[in-house]
XYZ file of C-alpha atoms in Angstrom:
410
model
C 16.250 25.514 -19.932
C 12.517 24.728 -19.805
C 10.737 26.623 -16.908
C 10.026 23.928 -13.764
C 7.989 24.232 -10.891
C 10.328 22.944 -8.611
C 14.216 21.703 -8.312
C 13.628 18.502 -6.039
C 10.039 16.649 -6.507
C 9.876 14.193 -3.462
C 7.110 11.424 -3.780
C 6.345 9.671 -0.403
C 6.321 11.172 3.156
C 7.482 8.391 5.387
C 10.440 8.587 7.299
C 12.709 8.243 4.735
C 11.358 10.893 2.377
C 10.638 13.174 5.049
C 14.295 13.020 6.111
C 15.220 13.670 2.704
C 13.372 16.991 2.580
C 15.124 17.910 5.996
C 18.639 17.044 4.663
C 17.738 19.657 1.088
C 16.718 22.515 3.381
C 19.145 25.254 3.697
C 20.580 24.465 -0.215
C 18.250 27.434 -1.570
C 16.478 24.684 -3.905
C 12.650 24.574 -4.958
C 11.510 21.273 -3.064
C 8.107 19.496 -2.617
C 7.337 17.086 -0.802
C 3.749 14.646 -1.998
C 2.482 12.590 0.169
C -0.830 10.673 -0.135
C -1.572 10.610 3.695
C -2.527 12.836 5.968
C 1.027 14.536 6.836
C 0.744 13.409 10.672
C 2.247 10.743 12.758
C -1.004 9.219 14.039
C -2.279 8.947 9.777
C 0.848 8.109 8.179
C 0.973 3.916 7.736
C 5.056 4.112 7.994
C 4.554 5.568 11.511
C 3.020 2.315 13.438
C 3.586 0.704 16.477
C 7.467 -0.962 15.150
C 10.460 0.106 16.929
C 13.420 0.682 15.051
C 17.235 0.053 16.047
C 18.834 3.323 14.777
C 22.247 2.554 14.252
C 25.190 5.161 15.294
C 25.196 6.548 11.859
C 21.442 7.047 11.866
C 21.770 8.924 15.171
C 24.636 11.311 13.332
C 23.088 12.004 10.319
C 19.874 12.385 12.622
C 22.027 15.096 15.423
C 23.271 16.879 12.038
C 19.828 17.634 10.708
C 18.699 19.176 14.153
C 16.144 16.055 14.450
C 18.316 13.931 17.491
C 17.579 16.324 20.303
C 13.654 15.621 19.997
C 14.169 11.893 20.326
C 17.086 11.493 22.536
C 15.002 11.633 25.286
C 13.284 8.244 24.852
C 15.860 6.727 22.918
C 16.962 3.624 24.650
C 20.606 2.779 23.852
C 22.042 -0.128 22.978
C 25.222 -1.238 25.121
C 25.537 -4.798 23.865
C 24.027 -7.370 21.622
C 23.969 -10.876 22.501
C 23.521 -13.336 19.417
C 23.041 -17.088 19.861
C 21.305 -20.309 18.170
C 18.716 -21.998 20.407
C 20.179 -25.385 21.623
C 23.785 -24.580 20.138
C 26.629 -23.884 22.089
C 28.196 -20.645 19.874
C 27.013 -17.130 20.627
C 29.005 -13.822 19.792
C 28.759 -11.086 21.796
C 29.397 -7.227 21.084
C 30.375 -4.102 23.355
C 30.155 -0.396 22.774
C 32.947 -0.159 24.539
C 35.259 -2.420 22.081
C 34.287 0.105 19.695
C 34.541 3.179 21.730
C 31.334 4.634 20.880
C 28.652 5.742 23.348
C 26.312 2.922 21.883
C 26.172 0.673 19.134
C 22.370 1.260 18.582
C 19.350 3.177 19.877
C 16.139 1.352 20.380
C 13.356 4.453 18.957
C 9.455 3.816 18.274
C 8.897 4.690 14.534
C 5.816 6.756 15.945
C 8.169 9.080 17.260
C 10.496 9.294 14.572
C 7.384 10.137 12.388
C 6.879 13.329 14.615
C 9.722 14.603 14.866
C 10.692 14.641 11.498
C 6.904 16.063 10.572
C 7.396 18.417 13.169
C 10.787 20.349 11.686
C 8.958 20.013 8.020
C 6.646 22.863 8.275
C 9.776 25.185 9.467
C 11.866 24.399 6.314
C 12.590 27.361 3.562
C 11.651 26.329 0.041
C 9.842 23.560 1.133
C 5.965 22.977 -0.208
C 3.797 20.109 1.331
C 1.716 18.398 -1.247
C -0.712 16.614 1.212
C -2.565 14.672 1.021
C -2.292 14.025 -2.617
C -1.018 11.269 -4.667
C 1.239 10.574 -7.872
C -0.886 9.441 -11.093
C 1.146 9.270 -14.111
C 5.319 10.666 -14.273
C 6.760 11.447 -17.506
C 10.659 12.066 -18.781
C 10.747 13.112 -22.494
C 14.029 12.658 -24.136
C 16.651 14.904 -23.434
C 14.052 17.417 -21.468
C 15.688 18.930 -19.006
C 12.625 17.881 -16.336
C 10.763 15.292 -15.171
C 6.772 15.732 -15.460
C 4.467 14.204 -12.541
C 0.369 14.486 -12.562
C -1.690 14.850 -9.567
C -5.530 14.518 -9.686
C -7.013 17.069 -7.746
C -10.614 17.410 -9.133
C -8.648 17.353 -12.295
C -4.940 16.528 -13.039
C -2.812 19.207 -12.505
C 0.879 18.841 -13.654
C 4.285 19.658 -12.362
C 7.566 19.734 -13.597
C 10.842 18.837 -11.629
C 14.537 19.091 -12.678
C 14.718 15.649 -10.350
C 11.818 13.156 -8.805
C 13.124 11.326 -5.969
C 10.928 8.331 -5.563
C 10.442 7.682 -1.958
C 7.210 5.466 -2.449
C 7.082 2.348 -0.798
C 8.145 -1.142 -1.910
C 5.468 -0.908 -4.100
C 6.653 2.082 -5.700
C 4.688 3.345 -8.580
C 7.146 5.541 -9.761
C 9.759 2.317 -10.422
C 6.502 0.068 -11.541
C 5.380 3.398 -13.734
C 8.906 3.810 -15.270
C 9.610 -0.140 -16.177
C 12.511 -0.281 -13.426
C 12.003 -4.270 -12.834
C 12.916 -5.315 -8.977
C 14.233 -8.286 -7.556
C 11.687 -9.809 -5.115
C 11.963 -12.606 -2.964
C 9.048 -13.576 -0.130
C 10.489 -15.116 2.954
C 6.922 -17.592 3.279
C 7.475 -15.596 6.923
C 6.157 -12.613 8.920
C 7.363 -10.683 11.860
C 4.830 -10.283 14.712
C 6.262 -7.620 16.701
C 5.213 -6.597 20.201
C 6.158 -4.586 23.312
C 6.839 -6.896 26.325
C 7.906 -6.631 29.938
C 10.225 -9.064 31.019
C 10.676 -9.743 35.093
C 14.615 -9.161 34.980
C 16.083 -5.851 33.591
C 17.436 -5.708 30.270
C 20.636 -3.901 31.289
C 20.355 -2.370 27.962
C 21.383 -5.234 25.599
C 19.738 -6.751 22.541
C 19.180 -10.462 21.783
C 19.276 -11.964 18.306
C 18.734 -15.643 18.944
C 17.682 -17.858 15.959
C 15.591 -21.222 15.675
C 14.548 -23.727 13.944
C 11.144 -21.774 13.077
C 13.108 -18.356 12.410
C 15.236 -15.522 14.551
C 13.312 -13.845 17.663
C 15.145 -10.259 18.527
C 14.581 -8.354 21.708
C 15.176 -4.573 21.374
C 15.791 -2.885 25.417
C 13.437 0.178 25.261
C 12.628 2.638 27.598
C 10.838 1.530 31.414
C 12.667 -1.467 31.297
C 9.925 -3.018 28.515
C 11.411 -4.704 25.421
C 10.651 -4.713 21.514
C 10.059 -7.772 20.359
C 10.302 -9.152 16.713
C 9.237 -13.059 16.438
C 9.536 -14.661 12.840
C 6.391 -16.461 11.902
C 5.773 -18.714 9.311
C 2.980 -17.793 7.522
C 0.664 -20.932 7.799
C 0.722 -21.031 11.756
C 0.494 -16.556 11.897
C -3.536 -16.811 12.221
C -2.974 -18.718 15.177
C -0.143 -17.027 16.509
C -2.233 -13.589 16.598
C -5.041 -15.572 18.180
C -3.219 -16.083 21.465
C -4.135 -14.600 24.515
C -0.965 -12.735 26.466
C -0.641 -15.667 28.765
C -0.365 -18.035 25.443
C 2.108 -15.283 23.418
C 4.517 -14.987 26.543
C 4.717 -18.394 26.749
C 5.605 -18.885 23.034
C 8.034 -15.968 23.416
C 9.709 -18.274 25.974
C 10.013 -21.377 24.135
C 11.772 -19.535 21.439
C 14.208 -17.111 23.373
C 14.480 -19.029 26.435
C 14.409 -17.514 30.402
C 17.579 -14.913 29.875
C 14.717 -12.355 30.978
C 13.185 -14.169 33.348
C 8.713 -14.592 32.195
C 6.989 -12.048 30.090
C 4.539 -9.924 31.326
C 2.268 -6.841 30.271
C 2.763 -7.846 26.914
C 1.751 -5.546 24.854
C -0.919 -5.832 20.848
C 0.680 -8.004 18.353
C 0.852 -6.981 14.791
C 2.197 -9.133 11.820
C 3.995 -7.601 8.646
C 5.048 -10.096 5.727
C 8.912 -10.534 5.163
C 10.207 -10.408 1.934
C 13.765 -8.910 -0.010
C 13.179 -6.541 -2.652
C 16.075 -4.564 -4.609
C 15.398 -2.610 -7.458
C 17.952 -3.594 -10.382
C 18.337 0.492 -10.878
C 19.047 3.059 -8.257
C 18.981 5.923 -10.787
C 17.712 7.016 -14.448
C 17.625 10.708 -16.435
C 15.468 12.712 -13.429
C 14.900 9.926 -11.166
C 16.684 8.580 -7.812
C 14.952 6.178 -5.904
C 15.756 5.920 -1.886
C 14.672 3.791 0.812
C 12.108 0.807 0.553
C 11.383 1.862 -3.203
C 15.203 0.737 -3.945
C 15.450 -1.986 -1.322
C 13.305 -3.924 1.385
C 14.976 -6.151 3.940
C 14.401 -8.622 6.332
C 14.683 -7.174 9.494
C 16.904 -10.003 10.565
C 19.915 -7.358 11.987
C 17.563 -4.224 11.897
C 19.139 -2.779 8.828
C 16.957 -2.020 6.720
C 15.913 1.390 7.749
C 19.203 2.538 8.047
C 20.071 1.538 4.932
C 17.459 3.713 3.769
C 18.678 7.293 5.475
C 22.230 6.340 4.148
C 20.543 6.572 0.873
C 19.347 9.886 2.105
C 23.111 11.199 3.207
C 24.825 10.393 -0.303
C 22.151 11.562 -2.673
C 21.854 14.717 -0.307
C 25.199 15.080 -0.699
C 25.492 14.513 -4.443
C 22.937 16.850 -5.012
C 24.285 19.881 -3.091
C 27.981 19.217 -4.553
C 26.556 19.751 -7.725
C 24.273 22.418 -6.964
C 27.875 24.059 -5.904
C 29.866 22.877 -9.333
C 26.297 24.732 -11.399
C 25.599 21.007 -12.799
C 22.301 19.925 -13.701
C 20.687 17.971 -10.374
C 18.932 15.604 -12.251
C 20.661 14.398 -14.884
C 21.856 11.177 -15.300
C 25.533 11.744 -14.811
C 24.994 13.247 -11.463
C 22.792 10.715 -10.200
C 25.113 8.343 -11.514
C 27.152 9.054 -8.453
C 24.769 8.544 -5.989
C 24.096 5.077 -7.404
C 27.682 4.212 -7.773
C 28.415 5.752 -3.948
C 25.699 3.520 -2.700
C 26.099 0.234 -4.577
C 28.559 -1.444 -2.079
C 26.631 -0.537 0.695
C 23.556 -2.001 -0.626
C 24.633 -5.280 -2.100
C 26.947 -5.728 1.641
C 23.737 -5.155 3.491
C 21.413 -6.950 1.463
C 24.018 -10.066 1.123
C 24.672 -9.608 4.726
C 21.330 -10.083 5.688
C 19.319 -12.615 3.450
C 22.578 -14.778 4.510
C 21.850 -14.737 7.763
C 18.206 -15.576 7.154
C 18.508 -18.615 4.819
C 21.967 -20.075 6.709
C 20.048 -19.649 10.334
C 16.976 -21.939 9.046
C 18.783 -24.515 7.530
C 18.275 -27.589 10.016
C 20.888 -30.124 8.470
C 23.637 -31.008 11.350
C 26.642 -30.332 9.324
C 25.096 -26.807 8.804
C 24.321 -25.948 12.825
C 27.770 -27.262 13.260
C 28.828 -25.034 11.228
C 27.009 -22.435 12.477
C 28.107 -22.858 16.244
C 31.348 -22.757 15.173
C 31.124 -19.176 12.853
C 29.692 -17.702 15.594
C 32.530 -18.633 18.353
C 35.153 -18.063 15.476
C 33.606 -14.894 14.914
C 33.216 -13.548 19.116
C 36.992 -14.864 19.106
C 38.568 -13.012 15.766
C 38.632 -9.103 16.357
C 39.405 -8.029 13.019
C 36.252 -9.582 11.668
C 34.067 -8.818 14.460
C 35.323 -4.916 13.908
C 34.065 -4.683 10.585
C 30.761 -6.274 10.778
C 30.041 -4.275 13.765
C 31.093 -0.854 12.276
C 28.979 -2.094 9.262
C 26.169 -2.352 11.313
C 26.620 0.956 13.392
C 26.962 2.434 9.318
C 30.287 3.558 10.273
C 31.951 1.675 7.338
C 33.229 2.584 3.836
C 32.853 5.991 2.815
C 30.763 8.061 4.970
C 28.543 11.046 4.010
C 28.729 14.474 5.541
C 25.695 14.367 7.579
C 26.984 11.375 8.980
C 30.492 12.747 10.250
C 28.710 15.774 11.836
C 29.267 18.268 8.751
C 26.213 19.985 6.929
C 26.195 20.287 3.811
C 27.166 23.274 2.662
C 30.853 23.017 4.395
């Protein structure tokens, strides 16, 4: 076998790919990790100002890699969600208690998730940060036994990899690079999120309630503030950034109503487009590609990032079973069986959601009619309601190690 610099080459340093080089450590592999930022919470562009819902299997597979004590401290957790259509009579409604978990959710700002996960990286054995540097060209030969990546540095300077995860972004050069086409489908909307006080507590529960113009969700954080995510369309966002607090809190209330009483303190607005992406191949000959590089979501039911540390459960998994059974990491009929293990997942998440987006917008009669009556139909039918919510806590179909408590070498 040809001589390679390292086992695992990770490209991208976000959250996702960070977690991945957490979830290798300890498996006596050769792992890098490039990033092209700055390797700190305050430079990296995935750790902003958005909150993320971290569902129960996020918070597992998060207490199993030694990351959960650091954040459980201003986690916020999520007791109940409350879902409802403005000016329809249906709403569903779901407990932690039906489910007999602590929480179905924990509310967590993605600035804080950057740090702790950049915090445990420098402790890892094995593990080399390439940062800040940047992928320029990655190469598979036929039937080489690695994968070769360049990296101008002054002048390009090559490395070879039994397996390139690519961890990159939407925009993921490594996919674009290799010809892996992607589904991609832009929303005309984007989500201007904010942190908000409202005058009555939020008794930690979320609110998903959907309008005409698009859904509004209110995440319970810590100090009784909430996350807010308000759909946009894209014509009126100029204008919608423009507001003053007085103008945004009284926009917020139009849409979700006066559950929470008036807005106050409300914190800067940001705008992100909304768009679905899914990458028509999960895995090739030295490649796996994770995260927003295989899929992109609307963050309708706050899935999306989930969705991408699953990814990092099963192909940690994969990779460590066949580190075990002496196979080769990265060829193509190991990593076969991380894309097969995650394919239901996926396409039930991705249908899941971008279902909920174009059925909640559709403003014919017989359609809100129908709507009204899903959503009692579904508060009212327990086996249904059971496995959408254990869906959504990732507690469905076949669950990794990390996320049943059990590292990966047991």
């Amino acid at each position: 076998m040809s001589h390679t610099d390292y086992d695992v080459l990770i490209v991208g340093g976000g959250m996702v790919g960070a977690s991945l080089g957490c979830a290798l450590a300890g498996l006596s592999l050769r792992i890098a990790l490039v990033e092209a930022a700055p390797l700190a919470a305050s430079a990296h562009p995935s750790y902003d100002d958005r909150t993320l819902a971290l569902a129960q299997g996020t918070k597992r597979i998060f207490q199993t890699l030694g990351l959960w004590d650091s954040l459980a401290a201003t986690a916020t957790p999520i007791h109940q969600i409350h879902i409802s259509e403005r000016g329809g009579a249906g709403f569903a409604h779901l407990d932690c208690r039906d489910e007999g978990v602590d929480a179905l959710g924990y509310v967590v700002e993605a600035r804080l998730i950057g740090a702790a996960v950049l915090a445990k990286l420098p402790t890892l054995p094995g593990l080399d940060l390439l940062c800040p540097a940047h992928l320029d060209q990655i190469a598979i030969e036929p039937d080489a036994a690695c994968a070769t990546v360049g990296l101008p540095d002054g002048h390009t300077r090559e490395l070879r990899a039994r397996l390139v995860v690519a961890a990159d972004g939407a925009r993921s050069p490594i996919r674009e690079q290799l010809g892996i086409s992607a589904l991609r489908w832009e929303y005309g909307q984007q989500a201007v999120i904010a942190n908000v006080t409202p005058a009555l507590p939020h008794q930690q529960v979320a609110y998903e309630r959907f309008t005409e113009d698009g859904p509004v969700a209110l995440l319970p954080m810590s100090e009784q503030r909430c996350a807010v995510v308000c759909t946009i369309n894209d014509p009126a966002v100029p204008e919608v950034l423009a507001l003053d607090d007085a103008g945004f809190g009284a926009l917020l209330t139009r849409r979700f109503g006066d559950r929470l009483g008036h807005f106050s303190r409300i914190g800067r607005r940001q705008a992100y487009p909304l768009f679905l992406l899914k990458a028509r191949e999960h895995a090739r000959e030295r490649v796996a590609i994770i995260g927003n590089a295989a899929h992109t979501l609307h963050p309708i039911a706050g899935q999306g990032f989930n969705l991408g540390i699953r990814d990092v459960a099963a192909l940690a998994e994969v990779i460590a079973d066949a580190r075990r059974a002496e196979q080769d990491i990265g060829a193509l009929t190991v990593l076969d069986r991380y894309a097969d293990w995650r394919r239901w997942d996926q396409r039930q998440t991705i249908a899941f959601t971008d279902a909920l987006t174009r059925l909640f917008v559709n403003p014919l009669p017989p359609v809100r009619l129908a709507r009204n009556l899903g959503l009692l139909a579904f508060d009212f039918y327990p086996p249904i309601k059971r496995l959408i919510t254990r869906h959504s806590m990732g507690l469905a179909g076949r669950l990794p190690k990390l996320a049943r408590g059990l590292p990966l070498t047991a």
